[in-house]
Coordinates of C-alpha atoms in Angstrom, one line a residue:
X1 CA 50.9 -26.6 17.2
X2 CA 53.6 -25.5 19.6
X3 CA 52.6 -28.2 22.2
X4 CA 53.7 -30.3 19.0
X5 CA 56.7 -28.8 17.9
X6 CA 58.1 -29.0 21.4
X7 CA 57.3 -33.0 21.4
X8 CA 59.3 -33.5 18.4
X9 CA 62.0 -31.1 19.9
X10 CA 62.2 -33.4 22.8
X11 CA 62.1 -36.6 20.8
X12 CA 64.6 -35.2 18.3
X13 CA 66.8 -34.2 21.4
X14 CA 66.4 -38.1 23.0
X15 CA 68.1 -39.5 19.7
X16 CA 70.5 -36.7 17.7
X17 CA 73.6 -37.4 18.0
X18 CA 76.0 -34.1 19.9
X19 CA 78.1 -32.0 18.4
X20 CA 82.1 -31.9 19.3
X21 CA 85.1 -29.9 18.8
X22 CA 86.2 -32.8 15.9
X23 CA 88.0 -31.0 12.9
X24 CA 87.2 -33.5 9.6
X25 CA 89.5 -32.3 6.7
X26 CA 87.0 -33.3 3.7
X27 CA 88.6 -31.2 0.9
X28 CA 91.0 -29.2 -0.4
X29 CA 94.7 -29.4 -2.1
X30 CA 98.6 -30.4 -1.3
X31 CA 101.5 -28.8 -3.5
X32 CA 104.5 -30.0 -3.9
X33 CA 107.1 -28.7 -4.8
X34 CA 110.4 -31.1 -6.2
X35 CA 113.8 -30.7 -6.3
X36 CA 114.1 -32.4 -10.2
X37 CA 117.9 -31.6 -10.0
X38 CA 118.8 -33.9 -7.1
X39 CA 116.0 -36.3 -8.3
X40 CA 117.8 -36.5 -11.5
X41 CA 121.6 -36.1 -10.3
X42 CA 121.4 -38.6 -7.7
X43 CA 118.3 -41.0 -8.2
X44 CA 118.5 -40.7 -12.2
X45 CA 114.3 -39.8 -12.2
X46 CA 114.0 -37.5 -14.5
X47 CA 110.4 -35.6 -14.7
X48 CA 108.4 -36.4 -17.6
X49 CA 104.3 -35.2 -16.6
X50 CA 101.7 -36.1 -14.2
X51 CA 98.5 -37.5 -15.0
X52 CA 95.4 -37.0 -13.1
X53 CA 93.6 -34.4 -11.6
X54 CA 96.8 -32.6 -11.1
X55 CA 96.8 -28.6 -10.4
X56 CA 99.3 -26.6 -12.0
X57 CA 100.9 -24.4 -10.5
X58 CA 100.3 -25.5 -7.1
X59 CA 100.7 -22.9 -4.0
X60 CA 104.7 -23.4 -3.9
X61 CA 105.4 -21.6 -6.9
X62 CA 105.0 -22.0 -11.1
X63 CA 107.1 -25.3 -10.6
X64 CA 105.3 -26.4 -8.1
X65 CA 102.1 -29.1 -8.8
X66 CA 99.0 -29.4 -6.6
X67 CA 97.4 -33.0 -5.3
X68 CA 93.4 -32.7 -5.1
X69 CA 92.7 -33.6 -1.3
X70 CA 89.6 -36.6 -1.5
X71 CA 86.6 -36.4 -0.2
X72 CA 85.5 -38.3 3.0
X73 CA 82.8 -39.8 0.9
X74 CA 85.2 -40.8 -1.6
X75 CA 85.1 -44.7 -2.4
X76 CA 88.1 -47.1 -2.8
X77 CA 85.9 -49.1 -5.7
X78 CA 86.3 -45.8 -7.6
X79 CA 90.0 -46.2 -7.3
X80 CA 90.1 -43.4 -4.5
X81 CA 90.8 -43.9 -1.0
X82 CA 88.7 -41.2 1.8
X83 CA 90.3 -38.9 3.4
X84 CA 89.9 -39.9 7.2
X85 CA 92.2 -37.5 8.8
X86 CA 90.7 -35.4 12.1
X87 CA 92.1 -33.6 15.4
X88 CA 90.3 -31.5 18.0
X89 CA 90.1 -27.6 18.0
X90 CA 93.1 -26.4 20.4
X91 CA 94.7 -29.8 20.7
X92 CA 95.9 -30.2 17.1
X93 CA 99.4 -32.6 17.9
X94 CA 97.4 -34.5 21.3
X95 CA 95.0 -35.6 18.9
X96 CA 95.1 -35.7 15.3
X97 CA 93.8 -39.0 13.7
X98 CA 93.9 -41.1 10.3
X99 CA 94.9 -40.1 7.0
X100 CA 95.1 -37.5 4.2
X101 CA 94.5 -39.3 1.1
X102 CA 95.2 -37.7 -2.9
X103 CA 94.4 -38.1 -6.6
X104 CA 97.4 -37.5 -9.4
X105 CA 100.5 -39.1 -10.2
X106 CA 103.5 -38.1 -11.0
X107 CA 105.9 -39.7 -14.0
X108 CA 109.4 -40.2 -14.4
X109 CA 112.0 -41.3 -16.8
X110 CA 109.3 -40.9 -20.2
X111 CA 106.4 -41.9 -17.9
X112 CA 108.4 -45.6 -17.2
X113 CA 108.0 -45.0 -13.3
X114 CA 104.9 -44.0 -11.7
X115 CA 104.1 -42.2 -8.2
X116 CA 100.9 -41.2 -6.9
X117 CA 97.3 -41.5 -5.4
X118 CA 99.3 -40.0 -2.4
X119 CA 98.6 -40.6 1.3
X120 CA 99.7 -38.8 4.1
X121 CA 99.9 -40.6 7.7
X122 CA 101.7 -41.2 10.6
X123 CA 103.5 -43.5 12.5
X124 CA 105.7 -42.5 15.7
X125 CA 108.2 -45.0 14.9
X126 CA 109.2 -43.0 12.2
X127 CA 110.3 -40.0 14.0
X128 CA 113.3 -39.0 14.3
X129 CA 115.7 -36.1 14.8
X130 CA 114.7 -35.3 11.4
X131 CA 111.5 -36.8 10.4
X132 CA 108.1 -35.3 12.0
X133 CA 106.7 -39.1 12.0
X134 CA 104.3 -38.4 9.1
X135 CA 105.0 -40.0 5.7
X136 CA 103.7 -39.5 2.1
X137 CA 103.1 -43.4 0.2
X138 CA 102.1 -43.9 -3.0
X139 CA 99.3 -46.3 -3.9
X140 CA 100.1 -46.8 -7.6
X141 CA 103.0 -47.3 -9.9
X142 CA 105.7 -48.0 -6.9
X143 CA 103.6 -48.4 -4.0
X144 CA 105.6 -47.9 -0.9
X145 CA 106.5 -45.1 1.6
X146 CA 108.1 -42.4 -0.6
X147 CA 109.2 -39.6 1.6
X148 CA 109.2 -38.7 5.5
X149 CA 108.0 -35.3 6.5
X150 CA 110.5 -33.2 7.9
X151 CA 109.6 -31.2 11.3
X152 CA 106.8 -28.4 10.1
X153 CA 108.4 -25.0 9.3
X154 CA 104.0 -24.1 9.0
X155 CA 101.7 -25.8 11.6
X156 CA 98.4 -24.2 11.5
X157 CA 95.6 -26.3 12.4
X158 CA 92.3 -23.6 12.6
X159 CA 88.3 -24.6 12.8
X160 CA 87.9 -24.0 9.0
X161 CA 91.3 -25.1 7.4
X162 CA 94.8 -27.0 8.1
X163 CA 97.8 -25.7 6.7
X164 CA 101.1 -27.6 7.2
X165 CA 104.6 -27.2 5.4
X166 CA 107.3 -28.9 5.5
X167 CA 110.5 -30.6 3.7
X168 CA 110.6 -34.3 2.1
X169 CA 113.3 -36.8 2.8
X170 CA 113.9 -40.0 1.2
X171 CA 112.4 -42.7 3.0
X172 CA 114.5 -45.9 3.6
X173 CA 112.2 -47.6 1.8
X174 CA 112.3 -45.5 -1.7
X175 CA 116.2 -44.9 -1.0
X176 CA 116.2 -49.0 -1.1
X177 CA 114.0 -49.2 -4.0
X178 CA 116.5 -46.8 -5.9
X179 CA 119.6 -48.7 -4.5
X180 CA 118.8 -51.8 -5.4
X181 CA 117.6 -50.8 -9.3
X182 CA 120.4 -49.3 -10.0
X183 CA 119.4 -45.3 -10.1
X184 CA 121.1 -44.2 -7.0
X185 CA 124.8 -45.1 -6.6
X186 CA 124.2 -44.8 -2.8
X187 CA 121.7 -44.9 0.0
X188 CA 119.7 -41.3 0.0
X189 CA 118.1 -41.9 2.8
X190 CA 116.6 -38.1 4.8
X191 CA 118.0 -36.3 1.6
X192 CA 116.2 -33.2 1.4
X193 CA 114.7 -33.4 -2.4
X194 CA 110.8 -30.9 -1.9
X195 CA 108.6 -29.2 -0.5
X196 CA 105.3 -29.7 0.7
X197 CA 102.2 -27.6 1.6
X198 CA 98.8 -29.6 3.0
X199 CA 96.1 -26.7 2.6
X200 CA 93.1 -28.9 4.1
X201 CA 89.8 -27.6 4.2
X202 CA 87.5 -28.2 7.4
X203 CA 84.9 -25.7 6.6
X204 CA 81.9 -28.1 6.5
X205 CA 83.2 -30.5 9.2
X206 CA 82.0 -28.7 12.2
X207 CA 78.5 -28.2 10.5
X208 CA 78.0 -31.9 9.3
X209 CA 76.8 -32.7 12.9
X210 CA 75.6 -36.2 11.9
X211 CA 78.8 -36.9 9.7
X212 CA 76.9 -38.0 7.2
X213 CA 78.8 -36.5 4.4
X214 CA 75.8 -33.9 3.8
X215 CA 74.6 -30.8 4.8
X216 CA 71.4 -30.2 5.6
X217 CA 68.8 -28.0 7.7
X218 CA 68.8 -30.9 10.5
X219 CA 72.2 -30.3 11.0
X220 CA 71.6 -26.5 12.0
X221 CA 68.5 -28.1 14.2
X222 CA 71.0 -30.6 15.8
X223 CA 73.4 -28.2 16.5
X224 CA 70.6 -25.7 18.1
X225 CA 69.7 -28.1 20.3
X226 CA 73.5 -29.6 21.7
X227 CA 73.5 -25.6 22.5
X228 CA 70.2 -25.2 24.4
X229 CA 71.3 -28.7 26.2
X230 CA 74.8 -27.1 27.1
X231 CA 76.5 -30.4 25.6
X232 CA 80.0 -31.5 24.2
X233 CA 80.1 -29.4 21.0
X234 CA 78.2 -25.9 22.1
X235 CA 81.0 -24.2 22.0
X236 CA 81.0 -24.2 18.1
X237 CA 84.0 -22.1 17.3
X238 CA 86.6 -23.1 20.4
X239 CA 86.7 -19.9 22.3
X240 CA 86.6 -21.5 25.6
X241 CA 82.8 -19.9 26.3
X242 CA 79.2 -21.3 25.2
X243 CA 77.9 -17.9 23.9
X244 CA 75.5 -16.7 20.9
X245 CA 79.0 -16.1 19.1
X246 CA 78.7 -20.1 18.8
X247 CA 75.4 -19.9 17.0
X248 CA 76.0 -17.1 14.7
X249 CA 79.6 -18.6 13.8
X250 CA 77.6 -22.5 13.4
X251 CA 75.3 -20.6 10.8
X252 CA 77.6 -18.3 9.0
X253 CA 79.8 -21.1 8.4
X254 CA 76.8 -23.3 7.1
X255 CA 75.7 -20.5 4.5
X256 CA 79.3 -19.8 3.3
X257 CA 81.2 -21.1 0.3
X258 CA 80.2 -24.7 -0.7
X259 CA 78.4 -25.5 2.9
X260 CA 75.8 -22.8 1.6
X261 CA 72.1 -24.7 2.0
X262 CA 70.9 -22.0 -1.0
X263 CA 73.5 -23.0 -3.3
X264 CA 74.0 -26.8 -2.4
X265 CA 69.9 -28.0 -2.4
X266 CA 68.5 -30.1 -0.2
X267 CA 69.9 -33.1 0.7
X268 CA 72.9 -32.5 -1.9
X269 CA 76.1 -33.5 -1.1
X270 CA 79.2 -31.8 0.5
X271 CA 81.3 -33.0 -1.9
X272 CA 79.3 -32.6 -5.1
X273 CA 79.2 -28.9 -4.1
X274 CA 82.9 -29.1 -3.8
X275 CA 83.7 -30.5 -7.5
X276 CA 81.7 -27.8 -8.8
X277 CA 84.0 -25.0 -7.1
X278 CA 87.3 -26.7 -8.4

C-alpha cells in the first residue's frame, strides 16, 4: 500500500504543475465615491440611480456606491468580462498584470446616459504628473475611458487582499465626449470629480494551485509536494524562508471563509461559494 502511494506521489510530482508567489484577485468590491456637484455644475450629469448589482453604501461613506469585483471564471457571453488582474507577493508595482473588471452602472440625467461594467487597467502612456497610468472604462452606455487614477493615497497589495485608493480625473476622452455634446462649456480634462477604493480579494489565489477556478484537495496535495520538492511557490506566505509556517498558512487559508473545502463541496467552485457570501 505505501510502496503504491509513493508511485503515485512520484507520478503526481512528474506532471503537477508548481506553485508561485502569483496574487490572482478573483473577488471582491470597488466603491466609489462621486463628486455629483461638479458632475452636475460643470458636465450638467445629474445622478439619477444605478442599475445592477450595485452595493449601497459602498466603503467611502453612505454616498458612496460599491462595484461587485468579477470572478476570474466570469464569461464575456454572460455579458461579464473576467477579472484577469495579478502581481507577485513583494513586488506589487514590478509586476502587476491585466485587468480589474466590474458589474453595475451608473445613470445620469433621468437614466438618458449610462456608465458602467467598469474596468480598471493600465497603460504607461497615460501617466503623468498627475495620473498613476491606471484608468477606469466603461463597457456599456458610453464606452470609452472615463477617468484616470490619480497617484494612490492607499497602496496595499498583501497575499490575501489588494486595497488601493485613489482620486478620479476626467480623462481626455470623457472631457471630449462632454465638450463636444454640449454639457461641459470647457475641457475638464484631470478635474478631480471622486473617489475610489479597489478592495480585491486574493484569498483563494495562492490555494488554486492549478488555476483552475476551483478548490479542491489536489490543490493542498500539489502544494505539499512544490514544498517537499523545495520549488518556485514553497514559500507560501512570502516571508523570505521555506518553513512549516508555509504549510500551516497554505491550509488555514484553504479552510477559511469561502476557500473552506467543508463548506464549498467537492469539486464546487470558487466563485459559486463566493455569490453565496454576498
Amino acid at each position: 500500500m505505501l510502496k503504491s502511494v509513493c508511485v503515485s506521489l512520484s507520478l503526481f510530482a512528474a506532471t503537477a504543475a508548481s506553485a508561485d508567489n502569483e496574487i490572482r484577485i478573483s473577488s471582491g468590491q470597488t466603491s466609489v465615491l462621486l463628486d455629483t456637484a461638479t458632475l452636475s455644475a460643470a458636465a450638467s450629469l445629474d445622478l439619477s440611480g444605478v442599475a445592477g448589482n450595485v452595493i449601497a453604501p459602498g466603503e467611502l461613506g453612505e454616498a458612496s456606491v460599491a462595484f461587485p469585483i468579477n470572478a476570474r471564471s466570469a464569461k464575456a457571453s454572460g455579458g461579464l468580462l473576467p477579472t484577469t488582474f495579478a502581481y507577485d507577493l513583494g513586488d506589487f508595482l514590478g509586476t502587476f498584470t491585466g485587468a480589474i473588471e466590474h458589474e453595475g452602472s451608473v445613470l445620469f440625467n433621468d437614466d438618458a446616459v449610462e456608465v458602467g461594467n467598469f474596468t480598471i487597467g493600465f497603460d504607461g502612456s497615460r501617466a503623468s504628473k498627475t495620473a498613476s497610468g491606471f484608468f477606469v472604462e466603461s463597457t456599456v452606455g458610453i464606452t470609452a475611458i472615463l477617468f484616470d487614477v490619480a497617484a494612490p493615497s492607499v497602496l496595499d497589495a498583501g497575499g490575501e487582499s489588494l486595497v488601493i485608493e485613489a482620486d478620479l480625473l476626467v480623462s481626455p476622452e470623457f472631457a471630449a465626449f462632454l465638450f463636444d455634446n454640449g454639457l461641459a462649456a470647457s475641457d475638464l480634462t484631470g478635474a478631480d470629480v471622486g473617489d475610489a477604493r479597489v478592495n480585491g480579494d486574493a484569498g483563494c489565489s495562492g490555494v488554486d494551485v492549478d488555476d483552475n477556478g476551483r478548490v479542491r484537495g489536489r490543490d493542498l496535495f500539489r502544494f505539499i509536494l512544490t514544498y517537499v520538492a523545495e520549488r518556485p511557490g514553497a514559500d507560501f506566505n512570502g516571508d523570505g524562508f521555506r518553513s512549516p509556517q508555509d504549510v500551516r498558512d497554505f491550509f488555514r487559508v484553504l479552510i477559511s471563509g469561502f476557500c473552506s473545502l467543508g463548506r464549498m463541496g467537492r469539486g464546487r467552485s470558487v466563485d459559486q461559494r463566493s455569490k453565496q457570501l454576498i
